[in-house]
Short mmCIF file of C-alpha atoms and ligand atoms in Angstrom, two decimals:
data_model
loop_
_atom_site.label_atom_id
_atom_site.label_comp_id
_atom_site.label_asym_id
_atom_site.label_seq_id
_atom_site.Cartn_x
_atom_site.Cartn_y
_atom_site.Cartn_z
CA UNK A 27 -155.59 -57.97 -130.53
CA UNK A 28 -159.14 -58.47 -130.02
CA UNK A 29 -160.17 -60.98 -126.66
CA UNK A 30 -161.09 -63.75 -128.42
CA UNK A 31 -157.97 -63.58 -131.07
CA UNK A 32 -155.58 -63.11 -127.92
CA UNK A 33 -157.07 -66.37 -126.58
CA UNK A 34 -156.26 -67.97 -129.85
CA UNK A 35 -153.27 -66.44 -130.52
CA UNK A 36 -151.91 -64.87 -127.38
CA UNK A 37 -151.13 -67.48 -125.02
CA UNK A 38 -149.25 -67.53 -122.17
CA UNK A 39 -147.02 -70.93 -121.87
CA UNK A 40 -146.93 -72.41 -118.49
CA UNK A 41 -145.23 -75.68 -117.63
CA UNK A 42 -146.57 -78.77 -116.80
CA UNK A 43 -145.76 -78.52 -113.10
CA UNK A 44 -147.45 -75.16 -112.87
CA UNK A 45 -150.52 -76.35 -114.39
CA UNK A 46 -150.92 -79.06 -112.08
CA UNK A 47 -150.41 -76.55 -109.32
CA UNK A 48 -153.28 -74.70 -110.62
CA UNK A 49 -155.22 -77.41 -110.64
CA UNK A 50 -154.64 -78.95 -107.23
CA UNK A 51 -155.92 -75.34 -106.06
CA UNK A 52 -159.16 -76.06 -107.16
CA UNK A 53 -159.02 -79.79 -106.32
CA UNK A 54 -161.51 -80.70 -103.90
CA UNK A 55 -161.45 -84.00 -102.03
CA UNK A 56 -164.09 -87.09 -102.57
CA UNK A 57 -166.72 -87.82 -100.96
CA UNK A 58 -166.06 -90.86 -98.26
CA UNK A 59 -168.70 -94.32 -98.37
CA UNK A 60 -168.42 -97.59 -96.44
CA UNK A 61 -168.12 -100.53 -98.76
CA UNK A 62 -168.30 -104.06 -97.72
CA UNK A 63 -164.65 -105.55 -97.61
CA UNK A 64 -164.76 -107.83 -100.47
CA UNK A 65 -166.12 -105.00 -102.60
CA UNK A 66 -163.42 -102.74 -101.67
CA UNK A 67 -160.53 -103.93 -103.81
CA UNK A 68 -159.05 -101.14 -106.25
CA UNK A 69 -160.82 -98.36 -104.22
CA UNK A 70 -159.00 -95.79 -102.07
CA UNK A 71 -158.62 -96.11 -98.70
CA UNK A 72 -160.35 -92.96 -96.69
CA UNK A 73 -158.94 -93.42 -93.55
CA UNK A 74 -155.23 -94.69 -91.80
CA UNK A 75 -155.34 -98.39 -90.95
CA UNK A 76 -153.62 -99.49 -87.35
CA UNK A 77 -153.69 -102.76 -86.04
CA UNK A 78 -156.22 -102.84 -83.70
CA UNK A 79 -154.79 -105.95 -81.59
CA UNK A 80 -151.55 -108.02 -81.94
CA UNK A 81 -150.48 -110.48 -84.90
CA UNK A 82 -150.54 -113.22 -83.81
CA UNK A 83 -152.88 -112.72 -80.22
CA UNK A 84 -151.10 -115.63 -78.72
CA UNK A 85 -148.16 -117.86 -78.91
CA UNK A 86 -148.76 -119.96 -82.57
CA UNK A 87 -147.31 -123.41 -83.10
CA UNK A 88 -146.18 -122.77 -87.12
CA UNK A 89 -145.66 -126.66 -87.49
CA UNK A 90 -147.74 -130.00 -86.36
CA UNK A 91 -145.69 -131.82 -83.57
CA UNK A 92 -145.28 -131.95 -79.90
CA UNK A 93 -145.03 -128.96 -78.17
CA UNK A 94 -142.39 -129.00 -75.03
CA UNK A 95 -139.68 -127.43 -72.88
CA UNK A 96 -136.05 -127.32 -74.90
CA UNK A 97 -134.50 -128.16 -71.49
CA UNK A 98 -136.12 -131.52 -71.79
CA UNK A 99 -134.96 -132.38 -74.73
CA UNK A 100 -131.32 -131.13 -74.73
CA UNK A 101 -129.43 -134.36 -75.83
CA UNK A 102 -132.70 -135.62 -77.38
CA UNK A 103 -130.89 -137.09 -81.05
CA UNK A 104 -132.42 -140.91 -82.93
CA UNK A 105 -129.80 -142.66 -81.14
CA UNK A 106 -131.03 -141.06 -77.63
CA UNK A 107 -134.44 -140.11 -77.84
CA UNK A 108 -135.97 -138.16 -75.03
CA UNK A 109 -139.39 -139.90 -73.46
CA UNK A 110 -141.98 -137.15 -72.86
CA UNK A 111 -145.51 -137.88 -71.63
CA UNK A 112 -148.29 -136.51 -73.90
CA UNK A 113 -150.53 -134.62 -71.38
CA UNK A 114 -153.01 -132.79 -74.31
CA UNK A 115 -153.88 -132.85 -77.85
CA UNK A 116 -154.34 -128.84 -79.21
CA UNK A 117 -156.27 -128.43 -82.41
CA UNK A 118 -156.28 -124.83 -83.85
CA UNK A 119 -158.98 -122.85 -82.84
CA UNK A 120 -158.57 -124.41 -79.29
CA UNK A 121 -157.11 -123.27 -75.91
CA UNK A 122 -154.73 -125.04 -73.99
CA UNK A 123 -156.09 -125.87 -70.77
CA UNK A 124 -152.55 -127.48 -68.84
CA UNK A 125 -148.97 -126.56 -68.25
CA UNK A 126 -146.23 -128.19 -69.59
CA UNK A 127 -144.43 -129.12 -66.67
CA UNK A 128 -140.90 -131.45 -66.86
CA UNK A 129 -140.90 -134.21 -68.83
CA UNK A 130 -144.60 -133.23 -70.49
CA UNK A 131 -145.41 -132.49 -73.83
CA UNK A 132 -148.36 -131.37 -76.14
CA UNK A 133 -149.34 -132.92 -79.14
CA UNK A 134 -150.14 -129.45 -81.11
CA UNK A 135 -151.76 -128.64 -84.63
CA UNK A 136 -149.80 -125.47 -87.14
CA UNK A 137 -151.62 -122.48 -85.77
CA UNK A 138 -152.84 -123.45 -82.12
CA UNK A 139 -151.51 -122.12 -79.20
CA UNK A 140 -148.84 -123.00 -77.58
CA UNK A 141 -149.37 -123.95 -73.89
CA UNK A 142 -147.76 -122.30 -70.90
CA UNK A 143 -144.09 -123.88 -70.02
CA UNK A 144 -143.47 -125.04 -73.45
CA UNK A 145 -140.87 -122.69 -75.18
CA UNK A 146 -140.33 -125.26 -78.15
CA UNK A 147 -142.42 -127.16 -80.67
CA UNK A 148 -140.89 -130.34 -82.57
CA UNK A 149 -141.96 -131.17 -85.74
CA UNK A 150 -144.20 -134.67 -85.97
CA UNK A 151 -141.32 -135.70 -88.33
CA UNK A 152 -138.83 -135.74 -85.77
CA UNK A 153 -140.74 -137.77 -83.22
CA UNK A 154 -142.78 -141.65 -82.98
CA UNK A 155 -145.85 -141.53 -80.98
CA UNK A 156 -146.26 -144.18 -78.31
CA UNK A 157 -149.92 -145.15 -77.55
CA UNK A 158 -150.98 -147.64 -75.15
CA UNK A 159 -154.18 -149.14 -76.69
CA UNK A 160 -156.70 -147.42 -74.32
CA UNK A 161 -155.33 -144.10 -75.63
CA UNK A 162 -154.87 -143.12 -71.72
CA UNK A 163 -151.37 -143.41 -71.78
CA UNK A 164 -149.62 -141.75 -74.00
CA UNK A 165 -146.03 -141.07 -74.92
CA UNK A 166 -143.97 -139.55 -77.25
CA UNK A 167 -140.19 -140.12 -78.60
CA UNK A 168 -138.42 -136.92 -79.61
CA UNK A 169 -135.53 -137.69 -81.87
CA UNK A 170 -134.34 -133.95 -81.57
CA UNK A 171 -133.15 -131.35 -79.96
CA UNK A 172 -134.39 -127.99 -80.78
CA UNK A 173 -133.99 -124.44 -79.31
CA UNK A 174 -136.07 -122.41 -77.35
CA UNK A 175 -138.49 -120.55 -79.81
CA UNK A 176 -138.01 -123.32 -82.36
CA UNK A 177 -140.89 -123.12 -84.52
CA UNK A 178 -143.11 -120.65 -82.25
CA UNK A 179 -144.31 -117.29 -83.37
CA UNK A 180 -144.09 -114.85 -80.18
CA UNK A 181 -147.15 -112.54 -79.25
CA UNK A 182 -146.84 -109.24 -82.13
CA UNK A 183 -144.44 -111.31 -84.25
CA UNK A 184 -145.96 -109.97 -87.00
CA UNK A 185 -148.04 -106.95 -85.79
CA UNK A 186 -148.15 -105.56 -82.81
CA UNK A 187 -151.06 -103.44 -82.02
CA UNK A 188 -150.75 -99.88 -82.84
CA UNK A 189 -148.58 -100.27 -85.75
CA UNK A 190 -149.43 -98.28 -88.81
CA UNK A 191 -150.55 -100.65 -91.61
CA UNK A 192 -151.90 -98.82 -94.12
CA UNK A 193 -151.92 -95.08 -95.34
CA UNK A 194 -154.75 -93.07 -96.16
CA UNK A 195 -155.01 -92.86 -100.00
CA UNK A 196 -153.40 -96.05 -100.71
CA UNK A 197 -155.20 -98.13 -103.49
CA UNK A 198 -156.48 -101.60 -101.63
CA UNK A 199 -155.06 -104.65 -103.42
CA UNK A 200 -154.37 -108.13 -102.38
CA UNK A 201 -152.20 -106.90 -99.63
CA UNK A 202 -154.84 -104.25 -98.31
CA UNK A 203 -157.43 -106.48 -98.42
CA UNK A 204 -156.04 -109.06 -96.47
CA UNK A 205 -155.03 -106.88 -93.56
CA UNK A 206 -157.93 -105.44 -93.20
CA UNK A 207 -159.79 -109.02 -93.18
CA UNK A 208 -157.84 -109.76 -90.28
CA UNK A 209 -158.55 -106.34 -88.17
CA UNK A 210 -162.02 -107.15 -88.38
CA UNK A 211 -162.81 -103.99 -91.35
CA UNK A 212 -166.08 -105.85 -92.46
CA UNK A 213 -167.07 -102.08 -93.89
CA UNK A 214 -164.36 -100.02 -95.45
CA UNK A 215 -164.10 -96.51 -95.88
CA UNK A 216 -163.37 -95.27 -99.04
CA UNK A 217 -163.41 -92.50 -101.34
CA UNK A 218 -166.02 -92.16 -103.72
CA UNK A 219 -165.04 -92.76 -107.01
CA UNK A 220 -164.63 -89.02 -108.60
CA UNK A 221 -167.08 -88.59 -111.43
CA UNK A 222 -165.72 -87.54 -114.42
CA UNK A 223 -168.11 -86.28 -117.42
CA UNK A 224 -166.40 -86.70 -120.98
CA UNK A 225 -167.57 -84.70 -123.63
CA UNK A 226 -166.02 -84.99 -127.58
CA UNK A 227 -166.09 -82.18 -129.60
CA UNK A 228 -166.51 -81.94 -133.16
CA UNK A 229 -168.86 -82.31 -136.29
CA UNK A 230 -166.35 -84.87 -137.87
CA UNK A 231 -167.45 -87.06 -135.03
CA UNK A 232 -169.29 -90.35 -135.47
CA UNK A 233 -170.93 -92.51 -132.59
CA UNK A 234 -169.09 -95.92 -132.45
CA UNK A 235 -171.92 -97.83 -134.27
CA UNK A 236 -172.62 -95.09 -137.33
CA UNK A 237 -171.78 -96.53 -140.62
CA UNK A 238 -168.46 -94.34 -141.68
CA UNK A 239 -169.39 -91.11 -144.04
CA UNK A 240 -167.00 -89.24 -146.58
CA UNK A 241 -164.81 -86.82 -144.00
CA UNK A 242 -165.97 -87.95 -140.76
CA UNK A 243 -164.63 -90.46 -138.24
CA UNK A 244 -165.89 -92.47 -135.40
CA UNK A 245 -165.35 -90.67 -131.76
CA UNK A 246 -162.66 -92.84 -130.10
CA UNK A 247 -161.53 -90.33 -127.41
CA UNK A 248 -164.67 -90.49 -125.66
CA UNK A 249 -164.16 -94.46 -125.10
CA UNK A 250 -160.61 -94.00 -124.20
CA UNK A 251 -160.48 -91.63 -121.71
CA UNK A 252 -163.81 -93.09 -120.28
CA UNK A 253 -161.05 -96.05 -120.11
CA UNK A 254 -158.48 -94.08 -118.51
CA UNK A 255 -160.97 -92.95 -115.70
CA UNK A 256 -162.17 -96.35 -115.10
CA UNK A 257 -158.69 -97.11 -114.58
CA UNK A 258 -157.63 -94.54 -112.36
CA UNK A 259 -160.65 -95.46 -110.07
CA UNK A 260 -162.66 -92.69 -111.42
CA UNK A 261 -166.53 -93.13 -112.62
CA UNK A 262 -167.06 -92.69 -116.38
CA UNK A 263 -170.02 -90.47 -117.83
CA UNK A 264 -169.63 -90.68 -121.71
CA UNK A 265 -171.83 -87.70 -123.22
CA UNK A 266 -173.26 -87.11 -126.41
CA UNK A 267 -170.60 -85.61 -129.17
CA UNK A 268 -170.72 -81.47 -129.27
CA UNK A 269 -170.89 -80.10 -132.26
CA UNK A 270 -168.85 -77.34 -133.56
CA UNK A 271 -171.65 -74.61 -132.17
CA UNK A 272 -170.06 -73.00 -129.04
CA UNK A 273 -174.07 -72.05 -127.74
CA UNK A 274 -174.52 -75.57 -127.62
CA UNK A 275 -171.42 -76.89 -125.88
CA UNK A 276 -171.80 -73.87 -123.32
CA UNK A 277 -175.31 -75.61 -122.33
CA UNK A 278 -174.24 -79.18 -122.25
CA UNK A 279 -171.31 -78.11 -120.14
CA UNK A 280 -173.28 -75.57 -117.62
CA UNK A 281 -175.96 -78.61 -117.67
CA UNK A 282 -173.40 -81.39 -116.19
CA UNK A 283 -171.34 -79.17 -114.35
CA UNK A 284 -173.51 -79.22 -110.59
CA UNK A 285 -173.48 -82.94 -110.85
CA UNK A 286 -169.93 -84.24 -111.55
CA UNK A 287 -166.37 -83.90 -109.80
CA UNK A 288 -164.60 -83.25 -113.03
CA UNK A 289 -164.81 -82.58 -116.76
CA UNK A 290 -162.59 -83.68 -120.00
CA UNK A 291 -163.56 -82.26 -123.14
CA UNK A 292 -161.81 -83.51 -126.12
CA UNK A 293 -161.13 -81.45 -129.26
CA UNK A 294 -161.95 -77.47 -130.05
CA UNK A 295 -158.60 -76.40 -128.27
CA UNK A 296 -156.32 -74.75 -130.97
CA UNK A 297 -156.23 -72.31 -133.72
CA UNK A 298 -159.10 -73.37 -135.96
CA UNK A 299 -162.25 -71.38 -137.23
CA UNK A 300 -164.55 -74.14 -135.01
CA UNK A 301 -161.85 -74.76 -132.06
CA UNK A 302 -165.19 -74.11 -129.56
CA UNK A 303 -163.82 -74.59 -126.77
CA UNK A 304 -161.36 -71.21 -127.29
CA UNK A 305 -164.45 -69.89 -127.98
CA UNK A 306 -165.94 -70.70 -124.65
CA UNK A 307 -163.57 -69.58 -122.97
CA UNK A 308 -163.35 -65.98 -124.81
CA UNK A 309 -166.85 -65.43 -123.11
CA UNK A 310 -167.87 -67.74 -120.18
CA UNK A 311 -168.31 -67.02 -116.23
CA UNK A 312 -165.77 -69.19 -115.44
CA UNK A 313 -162.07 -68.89 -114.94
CA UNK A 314 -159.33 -69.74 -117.46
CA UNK A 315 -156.57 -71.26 -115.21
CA UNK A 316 -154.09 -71.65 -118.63
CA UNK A 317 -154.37 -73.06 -122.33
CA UNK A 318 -151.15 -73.36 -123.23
CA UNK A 319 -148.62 -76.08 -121.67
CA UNK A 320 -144.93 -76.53 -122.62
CA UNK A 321 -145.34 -79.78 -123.71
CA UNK A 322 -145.65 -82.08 -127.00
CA UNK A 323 -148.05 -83.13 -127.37
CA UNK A 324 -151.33 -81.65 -126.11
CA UNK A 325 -149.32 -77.81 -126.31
CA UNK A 326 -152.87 -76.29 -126.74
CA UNK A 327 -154.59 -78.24 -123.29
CA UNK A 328 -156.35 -75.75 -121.71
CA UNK A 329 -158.38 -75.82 -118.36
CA UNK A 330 -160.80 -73.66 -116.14
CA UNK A 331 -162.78 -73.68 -113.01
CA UNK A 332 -166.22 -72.83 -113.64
CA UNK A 333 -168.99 -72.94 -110.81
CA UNK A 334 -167.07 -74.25 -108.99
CA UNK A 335 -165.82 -77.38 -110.95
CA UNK A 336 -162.80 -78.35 -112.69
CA UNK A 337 -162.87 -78.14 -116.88
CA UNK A 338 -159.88 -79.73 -118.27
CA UNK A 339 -160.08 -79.36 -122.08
CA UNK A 340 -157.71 -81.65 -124.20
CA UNK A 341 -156.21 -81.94 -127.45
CA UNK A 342 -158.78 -83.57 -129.87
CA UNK A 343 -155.98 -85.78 -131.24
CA UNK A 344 -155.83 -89.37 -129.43
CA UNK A 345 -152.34 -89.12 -128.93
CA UNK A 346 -152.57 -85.65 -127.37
CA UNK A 347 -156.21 -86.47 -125.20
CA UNK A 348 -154.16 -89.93 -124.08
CA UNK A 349 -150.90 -87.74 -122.59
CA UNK A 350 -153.23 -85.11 -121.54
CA UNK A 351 -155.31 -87.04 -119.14
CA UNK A 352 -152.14 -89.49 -118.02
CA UNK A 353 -150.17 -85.70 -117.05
CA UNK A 354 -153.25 -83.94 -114.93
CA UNK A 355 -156.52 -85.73 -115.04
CA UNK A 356 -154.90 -88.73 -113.14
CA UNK A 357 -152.78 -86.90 -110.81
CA UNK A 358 -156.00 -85.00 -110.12
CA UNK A 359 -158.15 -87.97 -109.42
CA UNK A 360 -155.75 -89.55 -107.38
CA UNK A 361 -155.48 -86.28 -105.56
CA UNK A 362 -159.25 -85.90 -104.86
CA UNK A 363 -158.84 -89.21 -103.72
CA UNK A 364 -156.67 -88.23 -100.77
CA UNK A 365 -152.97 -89.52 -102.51
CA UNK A 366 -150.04 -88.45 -101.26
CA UNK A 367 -148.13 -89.00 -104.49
CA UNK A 368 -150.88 -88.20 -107.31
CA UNK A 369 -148.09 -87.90 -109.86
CA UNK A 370 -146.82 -91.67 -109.09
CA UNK A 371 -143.38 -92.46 -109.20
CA UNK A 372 -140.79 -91.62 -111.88
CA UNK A 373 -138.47 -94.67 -112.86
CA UNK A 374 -135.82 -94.54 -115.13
CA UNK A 375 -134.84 -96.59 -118.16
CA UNK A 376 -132.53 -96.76 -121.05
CA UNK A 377 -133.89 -95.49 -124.24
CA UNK A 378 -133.72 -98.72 -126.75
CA UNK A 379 -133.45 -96.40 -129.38
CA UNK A 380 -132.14 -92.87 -130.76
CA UNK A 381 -134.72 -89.93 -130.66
CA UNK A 382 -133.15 -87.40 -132.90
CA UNK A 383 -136.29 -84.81 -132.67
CA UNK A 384 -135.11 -82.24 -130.64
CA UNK A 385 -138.41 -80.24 -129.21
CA UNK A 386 -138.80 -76.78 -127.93
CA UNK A 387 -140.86 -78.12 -125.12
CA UNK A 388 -140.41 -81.39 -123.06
CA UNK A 389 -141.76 -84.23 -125.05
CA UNK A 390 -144.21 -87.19 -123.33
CA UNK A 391 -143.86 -90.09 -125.75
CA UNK A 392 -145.93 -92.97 -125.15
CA UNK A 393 -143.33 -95.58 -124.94
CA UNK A 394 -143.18 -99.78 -124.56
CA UNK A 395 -141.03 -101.13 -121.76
CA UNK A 396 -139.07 -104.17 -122.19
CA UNK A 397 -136.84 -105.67 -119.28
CA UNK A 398 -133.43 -107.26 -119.48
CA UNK A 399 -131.29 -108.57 -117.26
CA UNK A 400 -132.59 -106.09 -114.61
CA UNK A 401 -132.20 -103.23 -117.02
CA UNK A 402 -135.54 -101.33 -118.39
CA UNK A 403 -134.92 -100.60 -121.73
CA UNK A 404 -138.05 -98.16 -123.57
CA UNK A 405 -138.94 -96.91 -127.08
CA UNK A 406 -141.19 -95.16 -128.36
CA UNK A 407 -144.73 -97.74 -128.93
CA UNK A 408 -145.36 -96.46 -132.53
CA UNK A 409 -145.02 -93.03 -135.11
CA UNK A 410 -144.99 -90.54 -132.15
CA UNK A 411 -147.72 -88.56 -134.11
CA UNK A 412 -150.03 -87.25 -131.71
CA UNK A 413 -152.75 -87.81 -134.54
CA UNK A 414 -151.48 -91.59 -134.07
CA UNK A 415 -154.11 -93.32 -132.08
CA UNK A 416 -153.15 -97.07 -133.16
CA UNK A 417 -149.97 -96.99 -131.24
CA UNK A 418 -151.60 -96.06 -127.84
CA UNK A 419 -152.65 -100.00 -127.14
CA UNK A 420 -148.63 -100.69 -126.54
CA UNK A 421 -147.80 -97.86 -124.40
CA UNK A 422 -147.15 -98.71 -120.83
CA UNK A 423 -145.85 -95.55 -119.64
CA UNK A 424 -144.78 -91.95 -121.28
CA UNK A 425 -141.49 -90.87 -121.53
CA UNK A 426 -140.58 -87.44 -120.78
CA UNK A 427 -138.17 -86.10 -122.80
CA UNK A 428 -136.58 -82.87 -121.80
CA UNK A 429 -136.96 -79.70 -124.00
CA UNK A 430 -133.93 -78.57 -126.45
CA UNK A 431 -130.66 -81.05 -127.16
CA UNK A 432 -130.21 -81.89 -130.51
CA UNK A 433 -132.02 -85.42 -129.82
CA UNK A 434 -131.06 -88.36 -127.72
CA UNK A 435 -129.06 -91.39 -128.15
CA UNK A 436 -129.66 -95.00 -127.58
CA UNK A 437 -128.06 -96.08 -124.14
CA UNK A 438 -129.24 -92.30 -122.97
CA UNK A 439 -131.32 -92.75 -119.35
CA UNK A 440 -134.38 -91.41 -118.95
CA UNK A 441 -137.77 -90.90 -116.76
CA UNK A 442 -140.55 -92.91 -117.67
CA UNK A 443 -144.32 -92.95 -115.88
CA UNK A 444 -146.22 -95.86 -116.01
CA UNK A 445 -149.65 -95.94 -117.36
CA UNK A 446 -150.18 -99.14 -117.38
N1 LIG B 518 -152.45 -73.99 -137.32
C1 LIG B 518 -152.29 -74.85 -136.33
N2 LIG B 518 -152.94 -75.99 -136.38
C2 LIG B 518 -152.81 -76.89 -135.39
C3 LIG B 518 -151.96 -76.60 -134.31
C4 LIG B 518 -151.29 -75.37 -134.28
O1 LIG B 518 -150.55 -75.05 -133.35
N3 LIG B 518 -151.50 -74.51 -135.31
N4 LIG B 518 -151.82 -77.52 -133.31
C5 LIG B 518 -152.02 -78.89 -133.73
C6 LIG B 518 -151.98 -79.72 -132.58
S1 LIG B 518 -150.47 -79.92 -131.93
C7 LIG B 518 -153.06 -80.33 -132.09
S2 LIG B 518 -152.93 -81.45 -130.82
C8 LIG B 518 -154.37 -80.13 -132.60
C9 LIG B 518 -155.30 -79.77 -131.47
O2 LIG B 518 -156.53 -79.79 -131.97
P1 LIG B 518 -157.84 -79.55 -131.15
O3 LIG B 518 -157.62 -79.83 -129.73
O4 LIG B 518 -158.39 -78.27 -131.51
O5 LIG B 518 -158.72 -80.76 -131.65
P2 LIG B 518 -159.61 -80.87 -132.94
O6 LIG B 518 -159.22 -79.81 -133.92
O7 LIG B 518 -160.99 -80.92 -132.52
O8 LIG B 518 -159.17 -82.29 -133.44
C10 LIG B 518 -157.85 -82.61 -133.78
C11 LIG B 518 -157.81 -83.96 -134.46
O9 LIG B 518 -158.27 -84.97 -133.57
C12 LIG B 518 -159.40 -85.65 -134.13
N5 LIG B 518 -160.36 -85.91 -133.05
C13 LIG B 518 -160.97 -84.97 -132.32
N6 LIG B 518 -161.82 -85.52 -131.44
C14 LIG B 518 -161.74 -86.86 -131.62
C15 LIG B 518 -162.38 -87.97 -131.03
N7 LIG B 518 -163.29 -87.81 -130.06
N8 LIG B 518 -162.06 -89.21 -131.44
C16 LIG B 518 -161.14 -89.38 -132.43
N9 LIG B 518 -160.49 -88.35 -133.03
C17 LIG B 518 -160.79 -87.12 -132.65
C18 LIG B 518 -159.98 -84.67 -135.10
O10 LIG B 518 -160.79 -85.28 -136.06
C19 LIG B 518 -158.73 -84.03 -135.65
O11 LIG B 518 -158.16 -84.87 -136.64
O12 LIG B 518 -154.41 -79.07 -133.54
C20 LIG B 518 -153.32 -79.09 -134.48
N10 LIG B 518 -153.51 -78.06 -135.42
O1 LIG B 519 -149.22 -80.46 -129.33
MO1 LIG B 519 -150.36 -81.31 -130.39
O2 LIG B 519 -151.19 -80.96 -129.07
O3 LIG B 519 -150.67 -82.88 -130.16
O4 LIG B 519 -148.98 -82.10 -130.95
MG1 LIG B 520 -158.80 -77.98 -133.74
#
């Protein structure tokens, strides 16, 4: 068998683990930049976050009301108030400037400080202020008694400084954000967004806003996976459509190469007479790292490291690119970008329906979650066709079906990824 027909022909199946593992070799990480904080949600975080003080810095009143010593206001109840004098009034944002001392209290705001000697705060509710009309002399009934601690968050109740907070490689949401607000992280450090060149291959191809011709369609793929990067936290470069002429894709991909992290070609991976991308790979300076993954669908996704960068060539059809890039283009990303779980987390559900398609290779069907009574339940979102793009809109995760059976039943449990 001739090289090239070998390539076609002559492939040597590797599994979907050990063609992320080949990939991960060549992974190199991002770039790091400092964004400003409120620019930083849904980037990666570069560094480990620690608290860099306590949470909260001082003793915090978490209601309005008087702060005082619990001793003084043991049998305090409405029958038997206990009469303390009001010696200060604490807004938050203030210091206290007195001691509580016996039979003292504090009129305090939710979030000051509490003063020294108090070791209680009452809640306004539970007390009636007494105010001579000068305002010199004032008093205060508490109608309660309440514990020591009562409504007083001690120094680190929350944080204390030192603690981990957040893990390189963690995606900043809400959460992130917040903490890192509070810590003072005005700048963030994260990792620059990989960028990720997309190239479609094929004559059939249309651009999006070509009127349709007889035999040719409009490229899709391109938009989709520019999608998926977006989403992944990736950069998007959509490229002009390759023909079928391998000279030409071999320039447009030794052209980009130098100046991306990573690129997806869609298309021109099988058996057929213009599959260029086999025929790239029959002659190019790069290095073929596999073309040929147990899996359905996308069997045919091939990849390579050439000058350095990564080449991962999917399955032209939109079922096949959409699987492709969810099994090793994201994990890759996130990897760049410093994850410690690129993969993300398996779950597992119920399928909702029988498969009966048993499948020499493990099967990633895009499939539609649906939640009851604490149960995930999944089908399949459409025809399972990898030449099925309309479907693709109603996936939320891919289900991985494991190779050989004689097909699965509904009630059977199995592992689903999200992708949504
Ligand atoms: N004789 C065989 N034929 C095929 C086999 C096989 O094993 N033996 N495998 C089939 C499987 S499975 C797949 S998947 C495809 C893989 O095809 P390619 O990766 O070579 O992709 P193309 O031939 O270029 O295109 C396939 C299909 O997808 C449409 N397409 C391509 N690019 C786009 C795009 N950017 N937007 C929308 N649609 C796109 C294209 O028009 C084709 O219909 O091969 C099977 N054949
Ligand atoms: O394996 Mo093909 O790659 O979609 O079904
Ligand atoms: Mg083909």
């Amino acid at each position: 068998m001739n090289s090239e027909l070998k390539l076609r022909f002559g492939r040597q199946v590797i599994s979907v683990d050990e063609a992320r593992a080949k990939l991960y070799e060549y992974c190199q990480p991002a770039k790091v930049e400092a964004v400003p904080l409120e620019r930083s949600i849904g980037r990666t975080l570069a560094v480990d976050i620690y608290a860099n003080h306590n949470v909260p810095h001082f003793r915090r009143s978490g209601v309005d009301g008087y702060a005082v010593r619990s001793k003084d206001i043991l049998t305090a109840s409405p029958e038997t108030p206990a009469l303390l004098q009001v010696i200060e009034r604490i807004p938050s944002g203030t210091v206290p400037t007195r001691t509580i001392g016996a039979g003292m209290a504090a009129r305090i705001m939710t979030g000051a400080p509490v003063p020294d000697g108090a070791d209680a705060v009452v809640m306004l509710e539970m007390t009636d202020s007494l105010q001579d009309e000068a305002q010199t002399n004032a008093h205060v009934r508490i109608k309660k008694n309440v514990q020591a601690g009562s409504n007083i968050t001690p120094i680190a109740g929350e944080i204390a400084h030192g603690d981990a907070l957040i893990a390189k490689g963690s995606q900043i949401g809400a959460g992130e954000i917040a903490i890192l607000a509070t810590f003072g992280f005005s700048e963030v450090s994260v990792f620059c967004k990989p960028t990720v060149a997309i190239f479609s291959t094929g004559s059939e191809l249309l651009q999006v806003e070509q009127r349709l011709q007889p035999g040719k369609i409009r490229n899709s793929n391109s938009y989709m996976l520019a999608a998926q990067v977006e989403a992944a936290g990736g950069s998007a470069q959509i490229m002009p459509v390759l023909s079928d002429d391998p000279r030409h894709v071999q320039a447009a991909l030794e052209a980009i190469l130098p100046d991306v992290d990573l690129v997806l070609t869609s298309g021109g991976v099988s058996v057929g007479d213009y599959d260029v991308l086999v025929d790239l790979f029959g002659h190019f300076e790069g290095k073929l790292l596999f073309n040929k993954v147990a899996m359905r669908p996308g069997t045919p996704t091939s990849a390579a490291v050439w000058k350095g960068k990564l080449l991962l060539a999917l399955s032209g059809n939109p079922g096949a690119s959409f699987v492709g890039f969810e099994l090793f283009a994201k994990p890759l990303m996130k990897a760049m970008m410093g994850s410690q779980q690129p993969v993300g987390e398996a779950h597992t559900a119920f399928l909702d329906v029988p498969y009966d398609k048993p499948s020499a290779y493990p099967r990633y069907i895009r499939g539609t979650t649906r939640l009851e009574a604490g149960t995930v339940w999944v089908r399949p979102a459409g025809i399972d066709k990898s030449s099925i793009m309309v479907s693709i809109k109603d996936a939320d995760c891919l289900i991985c079906l494991p190779a050989g059976g004689s097909g699965y039943a509904r009630g059977d449990r199995v592992q689903v990824w999200a992708t949504k």
